[in-house]
Short mmCIF file of C-alpha atoms in Angstrom, two decimals:
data_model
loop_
_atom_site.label_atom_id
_atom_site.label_comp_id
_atom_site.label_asym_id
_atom_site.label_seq_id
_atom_site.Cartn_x
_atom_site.Cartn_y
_atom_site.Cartn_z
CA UNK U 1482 0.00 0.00 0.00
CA UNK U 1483 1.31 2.90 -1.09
CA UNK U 1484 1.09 6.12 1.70
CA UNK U 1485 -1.21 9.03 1.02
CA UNK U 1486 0.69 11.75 -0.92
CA UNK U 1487 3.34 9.14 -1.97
CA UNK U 1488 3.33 7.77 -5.63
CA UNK U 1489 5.63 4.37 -6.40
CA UNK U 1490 7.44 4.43 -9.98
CA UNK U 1491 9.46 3.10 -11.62
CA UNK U 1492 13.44 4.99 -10.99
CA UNK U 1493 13.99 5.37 -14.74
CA UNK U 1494 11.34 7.26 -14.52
CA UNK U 1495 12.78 9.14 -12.35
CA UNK U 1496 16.62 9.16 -13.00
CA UNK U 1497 18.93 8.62 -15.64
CA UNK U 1498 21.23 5.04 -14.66
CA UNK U 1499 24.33 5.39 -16.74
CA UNK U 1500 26.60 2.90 -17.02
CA UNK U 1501 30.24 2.97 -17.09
CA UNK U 1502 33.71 2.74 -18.88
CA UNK U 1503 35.19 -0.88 -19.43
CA UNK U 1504 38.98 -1.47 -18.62
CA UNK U 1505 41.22 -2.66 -21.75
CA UNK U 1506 40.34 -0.99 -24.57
CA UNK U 1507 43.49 -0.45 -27.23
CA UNK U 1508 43.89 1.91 -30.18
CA UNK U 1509 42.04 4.93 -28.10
CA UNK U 1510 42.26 8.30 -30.26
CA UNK U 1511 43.66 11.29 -28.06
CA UNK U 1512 43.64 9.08 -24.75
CA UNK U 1513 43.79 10.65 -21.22
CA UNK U 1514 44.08 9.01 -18.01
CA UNK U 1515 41.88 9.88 -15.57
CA UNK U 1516 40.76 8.10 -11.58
CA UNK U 1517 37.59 5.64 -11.81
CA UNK U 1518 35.94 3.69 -9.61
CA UNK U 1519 35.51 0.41 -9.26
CA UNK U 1520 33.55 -2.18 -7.47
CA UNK U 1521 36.00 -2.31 -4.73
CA UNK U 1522 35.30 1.41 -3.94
CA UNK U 1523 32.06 1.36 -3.90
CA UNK U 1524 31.09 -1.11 -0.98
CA UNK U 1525 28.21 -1.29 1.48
CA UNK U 1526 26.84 1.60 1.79
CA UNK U 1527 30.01 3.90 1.54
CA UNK U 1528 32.91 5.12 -1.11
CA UNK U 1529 36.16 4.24 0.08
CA UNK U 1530 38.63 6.05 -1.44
CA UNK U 1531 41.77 4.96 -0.16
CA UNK U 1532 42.93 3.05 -3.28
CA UNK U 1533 41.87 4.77 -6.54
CA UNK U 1534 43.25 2.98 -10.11
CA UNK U 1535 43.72 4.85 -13.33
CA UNK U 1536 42.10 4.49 -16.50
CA UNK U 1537 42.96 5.76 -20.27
CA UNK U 1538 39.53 7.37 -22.45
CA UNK U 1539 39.27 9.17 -25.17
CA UNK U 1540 39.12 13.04 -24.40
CA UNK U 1541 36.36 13.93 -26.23
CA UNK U 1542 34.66 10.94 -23.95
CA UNK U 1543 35.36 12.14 -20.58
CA UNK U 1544 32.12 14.75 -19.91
CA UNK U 1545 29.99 11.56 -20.59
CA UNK U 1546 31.40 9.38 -18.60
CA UNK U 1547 32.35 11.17 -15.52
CA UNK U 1548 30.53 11.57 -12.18
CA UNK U 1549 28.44 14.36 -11.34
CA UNK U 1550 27.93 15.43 -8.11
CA UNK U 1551 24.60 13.94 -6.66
CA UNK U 1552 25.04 10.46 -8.18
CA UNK U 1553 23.91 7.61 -6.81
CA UNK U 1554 26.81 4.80 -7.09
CA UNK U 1555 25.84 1.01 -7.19
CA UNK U 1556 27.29 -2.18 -7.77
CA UNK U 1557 26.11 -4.41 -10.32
CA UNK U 1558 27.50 -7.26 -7.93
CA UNK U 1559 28.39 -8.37 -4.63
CA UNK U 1560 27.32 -10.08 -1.09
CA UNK U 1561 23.73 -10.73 -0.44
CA UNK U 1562 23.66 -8.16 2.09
CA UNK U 1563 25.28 -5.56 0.30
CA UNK U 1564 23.43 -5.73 -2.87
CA UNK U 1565 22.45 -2.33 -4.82
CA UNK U 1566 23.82 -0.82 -1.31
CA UNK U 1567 25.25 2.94 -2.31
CA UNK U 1568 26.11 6.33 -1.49
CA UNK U 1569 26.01 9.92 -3.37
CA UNK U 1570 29.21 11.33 -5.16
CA UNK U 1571 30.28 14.16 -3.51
CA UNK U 1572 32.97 14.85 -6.20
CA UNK U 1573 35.43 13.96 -4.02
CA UNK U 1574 37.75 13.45 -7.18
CA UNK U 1575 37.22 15.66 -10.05
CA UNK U 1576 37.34 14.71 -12.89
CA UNK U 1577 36.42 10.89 -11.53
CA UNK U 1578 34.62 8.09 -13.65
CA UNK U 1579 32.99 4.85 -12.97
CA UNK U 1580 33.72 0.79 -13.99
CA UNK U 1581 31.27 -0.89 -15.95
CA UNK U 1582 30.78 -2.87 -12.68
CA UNK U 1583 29.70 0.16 -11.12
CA UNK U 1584 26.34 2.00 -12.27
CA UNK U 1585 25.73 5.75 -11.61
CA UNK U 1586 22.08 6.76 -11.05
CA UNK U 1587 21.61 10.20 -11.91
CA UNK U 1588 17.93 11.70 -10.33
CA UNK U 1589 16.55 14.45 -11.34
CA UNK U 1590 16.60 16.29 -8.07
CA UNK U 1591 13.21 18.33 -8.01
CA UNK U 1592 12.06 15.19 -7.78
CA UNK U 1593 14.11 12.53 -6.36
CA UNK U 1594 16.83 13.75 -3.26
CA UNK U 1595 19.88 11.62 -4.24
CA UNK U 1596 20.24 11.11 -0.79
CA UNK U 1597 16.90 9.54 -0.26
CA UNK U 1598 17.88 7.15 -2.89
CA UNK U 1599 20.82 5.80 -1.69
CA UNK U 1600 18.90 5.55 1.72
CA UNK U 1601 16.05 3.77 0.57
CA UNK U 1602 18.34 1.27 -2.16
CA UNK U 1603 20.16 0.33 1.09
CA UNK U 1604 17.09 -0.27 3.08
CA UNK U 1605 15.22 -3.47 3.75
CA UNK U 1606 13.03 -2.61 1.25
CA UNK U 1607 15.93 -1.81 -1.50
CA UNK U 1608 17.21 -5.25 -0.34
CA UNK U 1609 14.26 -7.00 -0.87
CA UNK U 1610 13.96 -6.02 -4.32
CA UNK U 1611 17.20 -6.16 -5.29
CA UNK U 1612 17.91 -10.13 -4.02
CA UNK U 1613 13.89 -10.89 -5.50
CA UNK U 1614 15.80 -10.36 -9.16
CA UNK U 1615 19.18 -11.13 -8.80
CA UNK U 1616 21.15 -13.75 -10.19
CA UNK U 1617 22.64 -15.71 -7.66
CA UNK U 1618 25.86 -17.81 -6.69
CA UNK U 1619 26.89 -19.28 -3.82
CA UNK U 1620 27.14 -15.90 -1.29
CA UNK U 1621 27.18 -13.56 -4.31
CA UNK U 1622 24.73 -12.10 -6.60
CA UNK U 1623 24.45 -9.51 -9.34
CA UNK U 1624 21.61 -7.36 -11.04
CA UNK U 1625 22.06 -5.73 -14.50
CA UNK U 1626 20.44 -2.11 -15.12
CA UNK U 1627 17.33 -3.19 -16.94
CA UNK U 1628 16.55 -4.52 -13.01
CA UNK U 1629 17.82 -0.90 -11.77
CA UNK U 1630 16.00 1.39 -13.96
CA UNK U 1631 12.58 -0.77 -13.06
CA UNK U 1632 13.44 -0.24 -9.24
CA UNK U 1633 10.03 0.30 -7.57
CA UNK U 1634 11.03 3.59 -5.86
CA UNK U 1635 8.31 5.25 -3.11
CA UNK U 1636 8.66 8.62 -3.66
CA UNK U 1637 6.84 11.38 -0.87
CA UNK U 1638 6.88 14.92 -1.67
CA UNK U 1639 10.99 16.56 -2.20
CA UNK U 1640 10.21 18.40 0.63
CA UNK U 1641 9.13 15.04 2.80
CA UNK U 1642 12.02 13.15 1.14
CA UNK U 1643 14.66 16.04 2.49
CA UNK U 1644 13.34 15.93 6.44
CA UNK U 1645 13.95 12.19 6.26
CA UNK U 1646 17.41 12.78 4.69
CA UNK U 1647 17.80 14.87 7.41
CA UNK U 1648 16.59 12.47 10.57
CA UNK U 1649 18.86 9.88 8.99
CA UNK U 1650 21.83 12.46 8.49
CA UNK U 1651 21.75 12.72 12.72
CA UNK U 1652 21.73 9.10 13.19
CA UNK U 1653 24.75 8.89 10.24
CA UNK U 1654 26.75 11.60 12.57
CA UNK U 1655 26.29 9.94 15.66
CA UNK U 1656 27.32 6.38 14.28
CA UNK U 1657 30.21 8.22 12.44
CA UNK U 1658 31.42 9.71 16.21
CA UNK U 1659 31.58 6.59 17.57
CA UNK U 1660 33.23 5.01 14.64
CA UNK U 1661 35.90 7.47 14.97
CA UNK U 1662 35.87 7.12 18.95
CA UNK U 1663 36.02 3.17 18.46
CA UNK U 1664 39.22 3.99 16.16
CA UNK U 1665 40.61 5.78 18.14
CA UNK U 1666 40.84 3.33 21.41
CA UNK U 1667 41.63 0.30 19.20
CA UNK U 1668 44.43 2.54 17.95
CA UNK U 1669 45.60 3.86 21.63
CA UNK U 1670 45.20 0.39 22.50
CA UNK U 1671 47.66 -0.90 20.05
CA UNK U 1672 50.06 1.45 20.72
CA UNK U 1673 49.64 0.84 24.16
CA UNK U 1674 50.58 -3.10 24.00
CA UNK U 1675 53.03 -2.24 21.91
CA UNK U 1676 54.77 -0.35 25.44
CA UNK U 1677 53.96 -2.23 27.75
CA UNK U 1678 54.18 -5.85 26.17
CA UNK U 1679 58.21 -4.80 25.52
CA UNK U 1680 58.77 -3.12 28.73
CA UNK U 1681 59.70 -0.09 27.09
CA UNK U 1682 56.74 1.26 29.41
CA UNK U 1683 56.79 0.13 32.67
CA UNK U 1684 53.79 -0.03 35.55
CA UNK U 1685 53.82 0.93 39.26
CA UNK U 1686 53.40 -2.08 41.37
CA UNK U 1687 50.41 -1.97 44.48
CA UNK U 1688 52.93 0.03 46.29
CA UNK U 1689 53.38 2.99 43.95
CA UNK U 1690 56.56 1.60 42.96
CA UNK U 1691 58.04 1.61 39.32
CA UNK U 1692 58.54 -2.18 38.02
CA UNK U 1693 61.98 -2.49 37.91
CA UNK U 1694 63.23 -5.95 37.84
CA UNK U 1695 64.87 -7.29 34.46
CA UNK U 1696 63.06 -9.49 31.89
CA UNK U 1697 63.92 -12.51 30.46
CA UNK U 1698 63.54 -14.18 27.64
CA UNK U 1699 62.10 -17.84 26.64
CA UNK U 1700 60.83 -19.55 24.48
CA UNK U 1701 57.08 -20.58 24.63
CA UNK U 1702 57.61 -24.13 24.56
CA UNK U 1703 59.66 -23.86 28.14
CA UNK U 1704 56.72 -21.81 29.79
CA UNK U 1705 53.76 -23.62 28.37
CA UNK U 1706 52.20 -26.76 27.40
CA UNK U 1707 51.22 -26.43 24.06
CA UNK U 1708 48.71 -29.35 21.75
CA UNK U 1709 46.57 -29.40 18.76
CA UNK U 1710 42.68 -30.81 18.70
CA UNK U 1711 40.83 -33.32 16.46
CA UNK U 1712 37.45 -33.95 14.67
CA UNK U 1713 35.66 -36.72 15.53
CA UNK U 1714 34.27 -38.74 12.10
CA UNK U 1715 31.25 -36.27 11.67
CA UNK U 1716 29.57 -40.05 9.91
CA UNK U 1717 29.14 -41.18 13.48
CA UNK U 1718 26.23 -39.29 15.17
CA UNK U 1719 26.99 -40.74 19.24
CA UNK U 1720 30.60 -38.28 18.87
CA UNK U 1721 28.38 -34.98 18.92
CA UNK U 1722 25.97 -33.07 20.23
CA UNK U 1723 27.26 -34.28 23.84
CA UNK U 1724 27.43 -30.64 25.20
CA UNK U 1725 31.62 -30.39 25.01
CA UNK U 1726 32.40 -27.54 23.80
CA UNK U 1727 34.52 -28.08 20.51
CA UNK U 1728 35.81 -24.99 19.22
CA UNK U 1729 36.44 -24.13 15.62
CA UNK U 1730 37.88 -21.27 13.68
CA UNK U 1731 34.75 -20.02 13.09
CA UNK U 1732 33.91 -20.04 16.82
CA UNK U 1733 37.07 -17.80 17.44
CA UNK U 1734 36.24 -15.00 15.14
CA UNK U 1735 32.34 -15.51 16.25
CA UNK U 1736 33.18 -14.58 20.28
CA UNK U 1737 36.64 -12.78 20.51
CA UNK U 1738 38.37 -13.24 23.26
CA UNK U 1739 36.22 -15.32 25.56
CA UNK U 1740 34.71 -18.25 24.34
CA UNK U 1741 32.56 -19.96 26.43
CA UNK U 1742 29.31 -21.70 23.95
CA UNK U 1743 30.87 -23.06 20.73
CA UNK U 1744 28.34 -23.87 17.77
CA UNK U 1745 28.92 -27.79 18.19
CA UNK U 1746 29.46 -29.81 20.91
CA UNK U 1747 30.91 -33.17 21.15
CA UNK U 1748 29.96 -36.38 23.73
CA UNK U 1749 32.90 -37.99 25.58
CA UNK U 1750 32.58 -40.73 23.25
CA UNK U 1751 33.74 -38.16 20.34
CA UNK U 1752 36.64 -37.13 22.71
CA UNK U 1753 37.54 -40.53 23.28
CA UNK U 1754 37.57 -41.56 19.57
CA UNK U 1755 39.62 -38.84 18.46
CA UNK U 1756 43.02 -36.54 18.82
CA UNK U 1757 40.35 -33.80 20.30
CA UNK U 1758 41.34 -33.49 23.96
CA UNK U 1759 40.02 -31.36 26.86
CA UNK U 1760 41.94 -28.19 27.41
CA UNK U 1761 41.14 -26.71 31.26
CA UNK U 1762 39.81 -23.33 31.68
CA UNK U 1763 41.68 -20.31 30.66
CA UNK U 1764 43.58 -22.33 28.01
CA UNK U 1765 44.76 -20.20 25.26
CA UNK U 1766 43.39 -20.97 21.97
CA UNK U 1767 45.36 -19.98 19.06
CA UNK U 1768 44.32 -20.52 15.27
CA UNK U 1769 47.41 -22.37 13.07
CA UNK U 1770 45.18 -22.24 9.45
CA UNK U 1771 42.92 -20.47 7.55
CA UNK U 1772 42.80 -17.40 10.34
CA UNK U 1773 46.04 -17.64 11.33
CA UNK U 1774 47.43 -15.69 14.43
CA UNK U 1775 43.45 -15.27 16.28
CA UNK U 1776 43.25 -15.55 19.37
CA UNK U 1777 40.88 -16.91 22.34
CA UNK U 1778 40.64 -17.86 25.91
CA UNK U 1779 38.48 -20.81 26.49
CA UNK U 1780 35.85 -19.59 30.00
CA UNK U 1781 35.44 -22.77 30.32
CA UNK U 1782 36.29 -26.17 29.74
CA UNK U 1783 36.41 -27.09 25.39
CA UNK U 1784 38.31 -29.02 22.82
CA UNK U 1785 38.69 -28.25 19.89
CA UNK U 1786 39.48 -29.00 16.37
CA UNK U 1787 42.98 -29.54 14.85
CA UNK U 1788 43.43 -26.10 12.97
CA UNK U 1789 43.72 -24.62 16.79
CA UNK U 1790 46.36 -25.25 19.51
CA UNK U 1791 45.57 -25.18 22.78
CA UNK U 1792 48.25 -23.31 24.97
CA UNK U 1793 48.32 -23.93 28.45
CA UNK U 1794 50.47 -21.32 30.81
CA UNK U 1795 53.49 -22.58 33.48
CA UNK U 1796 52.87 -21.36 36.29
CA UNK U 1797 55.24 -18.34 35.58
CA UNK U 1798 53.27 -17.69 32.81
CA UNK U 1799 49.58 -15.13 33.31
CA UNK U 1800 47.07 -16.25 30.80
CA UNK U 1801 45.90 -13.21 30.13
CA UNK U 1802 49.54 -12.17 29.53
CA UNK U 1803 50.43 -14.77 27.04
CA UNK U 1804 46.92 -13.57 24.79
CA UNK U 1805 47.78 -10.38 24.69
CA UNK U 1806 51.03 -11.55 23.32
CA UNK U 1807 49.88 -13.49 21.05
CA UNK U 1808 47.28 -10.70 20.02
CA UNK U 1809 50.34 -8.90 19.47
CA UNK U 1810 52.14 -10.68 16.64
CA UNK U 1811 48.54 -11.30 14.75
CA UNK U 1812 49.28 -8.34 11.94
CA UNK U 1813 52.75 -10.17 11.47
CA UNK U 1814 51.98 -14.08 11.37
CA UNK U 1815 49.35 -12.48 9.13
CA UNK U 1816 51.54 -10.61 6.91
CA UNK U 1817 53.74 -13.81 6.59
CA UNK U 1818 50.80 -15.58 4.90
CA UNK U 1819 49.67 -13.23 2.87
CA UNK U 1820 53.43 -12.86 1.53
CA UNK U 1821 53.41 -16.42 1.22
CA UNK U 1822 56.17 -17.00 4.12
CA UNK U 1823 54.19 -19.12 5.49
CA UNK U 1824 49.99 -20.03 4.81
CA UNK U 1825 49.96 -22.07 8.21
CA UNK U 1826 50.96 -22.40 11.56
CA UNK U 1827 52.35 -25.42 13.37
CA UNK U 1828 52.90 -26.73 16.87
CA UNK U 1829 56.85 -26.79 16.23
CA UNK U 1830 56.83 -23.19 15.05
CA UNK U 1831 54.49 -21.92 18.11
CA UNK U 1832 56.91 -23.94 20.05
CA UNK U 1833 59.66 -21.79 19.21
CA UNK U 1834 58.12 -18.34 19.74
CA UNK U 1835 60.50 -15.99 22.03
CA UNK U 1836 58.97 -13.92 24.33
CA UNK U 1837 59.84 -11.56 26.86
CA UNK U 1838 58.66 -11.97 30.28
CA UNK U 1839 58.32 -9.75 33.24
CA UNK U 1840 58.09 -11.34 36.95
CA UNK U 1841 54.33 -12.57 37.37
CA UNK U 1842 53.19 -9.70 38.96
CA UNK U 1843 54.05 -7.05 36.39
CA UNK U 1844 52.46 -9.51 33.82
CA UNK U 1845 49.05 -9.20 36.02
CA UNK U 1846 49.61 -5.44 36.18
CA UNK U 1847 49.84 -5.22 32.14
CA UNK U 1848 47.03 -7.79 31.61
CA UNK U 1849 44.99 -6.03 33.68
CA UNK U 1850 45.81 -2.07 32.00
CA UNK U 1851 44.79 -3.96 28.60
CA UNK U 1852 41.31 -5.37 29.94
CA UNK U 1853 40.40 -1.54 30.94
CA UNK U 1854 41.34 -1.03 27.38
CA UNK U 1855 38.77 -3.58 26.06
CA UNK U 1856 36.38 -2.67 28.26
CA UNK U 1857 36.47 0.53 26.78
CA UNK U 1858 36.59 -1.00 23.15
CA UNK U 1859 33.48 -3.86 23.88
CA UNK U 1860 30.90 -0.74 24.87
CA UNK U 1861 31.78 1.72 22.23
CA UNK U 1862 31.48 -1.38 20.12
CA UNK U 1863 28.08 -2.32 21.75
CA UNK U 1864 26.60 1.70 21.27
CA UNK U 1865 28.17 1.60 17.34
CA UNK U 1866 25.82 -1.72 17.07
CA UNK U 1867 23.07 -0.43 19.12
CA UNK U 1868 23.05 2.68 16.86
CA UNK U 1869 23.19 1.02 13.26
CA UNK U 1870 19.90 -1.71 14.30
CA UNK U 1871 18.09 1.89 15.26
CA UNK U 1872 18.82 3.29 12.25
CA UNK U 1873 18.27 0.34 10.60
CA UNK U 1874 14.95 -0.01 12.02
CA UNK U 1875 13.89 3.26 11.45
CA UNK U 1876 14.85 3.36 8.12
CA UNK U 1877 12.07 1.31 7.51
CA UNK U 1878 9.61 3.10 9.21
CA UNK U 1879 10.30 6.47 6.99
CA UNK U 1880 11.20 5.27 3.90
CA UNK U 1881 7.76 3.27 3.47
CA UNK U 1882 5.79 5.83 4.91
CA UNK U 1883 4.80 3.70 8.61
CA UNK U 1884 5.85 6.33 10.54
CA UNK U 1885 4.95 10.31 8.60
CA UNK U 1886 7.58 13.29 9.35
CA UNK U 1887 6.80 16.97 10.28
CA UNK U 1888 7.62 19.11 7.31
CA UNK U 1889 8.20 23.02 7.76
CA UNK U 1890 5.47 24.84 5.70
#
């Protein structure tokens, strides 16, 4: 049901969806080389600009195919959740065109705000259209601009459309504030491990007094025991659902740093039948493949599968202390795959991991410094979510017309 005052069209009826320049083409006459987009920029709702490719087209060329300010950018493909999700060209790069990946919807703006648009394209309702004519694979789909241009758009009155803009422009600041705030303390918090984890930075002990006694260094395998999991034969229904805990990879990126409910569970029959093994509470959990360098503390008692070992601390050794050290080296033992160093992790290497240990004491001091830390990080993190679902939610209140706005005769 369409709301009183509101008509639904058709958005070529409405806009102009102009498609853009394909990559490769030889023998151009009078070539230039000019910024474009391309699918990778244009992602989820937002532009990111922060790597922007060349492309060579014809001079006379450029006026038609570059951006405008006002332009609505979408992707022709991508995840199901980010489908024909985009965001208004602010001519952030001028002169600036577009990939034939990337189309750029063009409204005429007495009648359609661009920024309504992009709002209501990324909106449950935008979604559901997009996905009902999509072509899909696997996690991916695409739409062409035959099923842009015949986008069912519900248009109120410009002036309507521009209060709404404007409700959802507050929300956008505040979730953009506590993005930045969010940044900010993972950032201070990085830099702060980064002290204190080397003893360049050192903490006064419950007496006001500076730590002062020398590190030393070992190597994990003499301060921890250290195994890998197993997977029970998933053919034989009596290993699982036993209400073990058996974490995977998948669990680790799922719950962070405390993991305490895993997604399957295994019976002591599974344990039993396999290299899985329990690992006591507080065991550090620390992912050799696929996510390489994550890392979790089990709340409670778990196994887990083979692609994680479980790291249990010496007594000279705080838990707490040895995550936050492993946290540490994640961008590195990342890097290393990436570059192809090294995909995977094993027990051997892990093993032979130096570290640099203060008495136990100093350790607690630091682990407990970083918890205020993520403290601080878990409820910006929680207000950032907490935020987006409100917008979210009223999103599709206004842009269906459920819940009416004031507008200023």
């Amino acid at each position: 049901m369409v709301p009183k005052g509101w008509v639904k069209v058709s958005l070529d009826q409405l806009a102009e969806v102009r498609t853009g320049v394909a990559k490769g083409k030889t023998g151009l006459k009078d070539p230039i080389t000019v910024p474009y987009l391309r699918v990778a920029n244009v992602q989820d709702g937002r532009i990111d600009l922060s790597e922007i490719k060349e492309i060579e087209i014809e001079r006379e060329k450029l006026e038609r195919y570059s951006l405008k300010y006002g332009d609505v950018l979408m992707n022709e493909g991508g995840d199901f959740d980010k489908l024909g999700r985009g965001d208004v060209w602010l001519n952030q790069i001028e002169p600036c065109l577009h990939q034939n990946h990337v189309f750029a919807v063009r409204p005429q703006q007495e009648k359609l705000n661009s920024f309504y648009l992009a709002a209501l394209a990324a909106s449950y309702y935008g979604k559901k259209y997009f996905l009902s004519c999509a072509k899909r694979s696997t996690n991916l789909a695409s739409i062409n601009s035959s099923q842009i241009k015949e986008f069912p758009v519900l248009v109120p009155p410009i002036s309507e459309q521009q209060e709404i803009v404007q409700i959802l422009s507050t929300w956008d600041q505040a979730i953009s504030a506590t993005e930045k705030l969010l940044g900010n303390s993972q950032q201070q918090k990085k830099a702060l491990m980064q002290q204190l984890l080397t003893g360049k930075k050192r903490l006064l002990d419950e007496n006001g007094v500076r730590f002062s006694e020398k590190w030393r260094i070992f190597c994990l395998a003499d301060i921890a025991e250290m195994n890998s999991g197993g997977t029970p034969k998933s053919s034989v229904a009596e290993y699982y659902d036993g209400g073990i805990p058996w974490v995977s990879i998948t669990d680790m990126t799922n719950h962070g740093k405390w993991i305490s409910t895993t997604e399957r569970t295994l019976t002591s029959l599974g344990v039993e039948n396999s290299s899985a093994r329990l690992y006591p509470k507080n065991t550090i959990l620390y992912a050799m493949y696929a996510s390489i360098g994550e890392c979790s503390i089990a709340k409670v008692e778990v196994t887990s599968s083979q692609a994680i070992l479980g790291i249990r601390p010496k007594d000279c050794l705080h838990y707490e202390f040895l995550y936050f050290y492993l946290c540490s080296l994640k961008d590195r033992i990342k890097l290393q795959g990436q570059q192809g160093t090294q995909s995977n992790l094993n027990a051997g290497m892990v093993k032979d991991f130096k570290i640099n240990l203060p008495n136990l004491k100093e350790q607690q001091a630091i682990s407990n410094v970083l918890n205020i830390c993520d403290e601080e990080i878990l409820v910006l993190q929680k207000k950032l979510d907490c935020l987006k679902q409100e917008k979210k939610a009223l999103m599709q209140q206004l842009l269906t017309g459920k819940k009416r706005v004031k507008v200023a005769a």
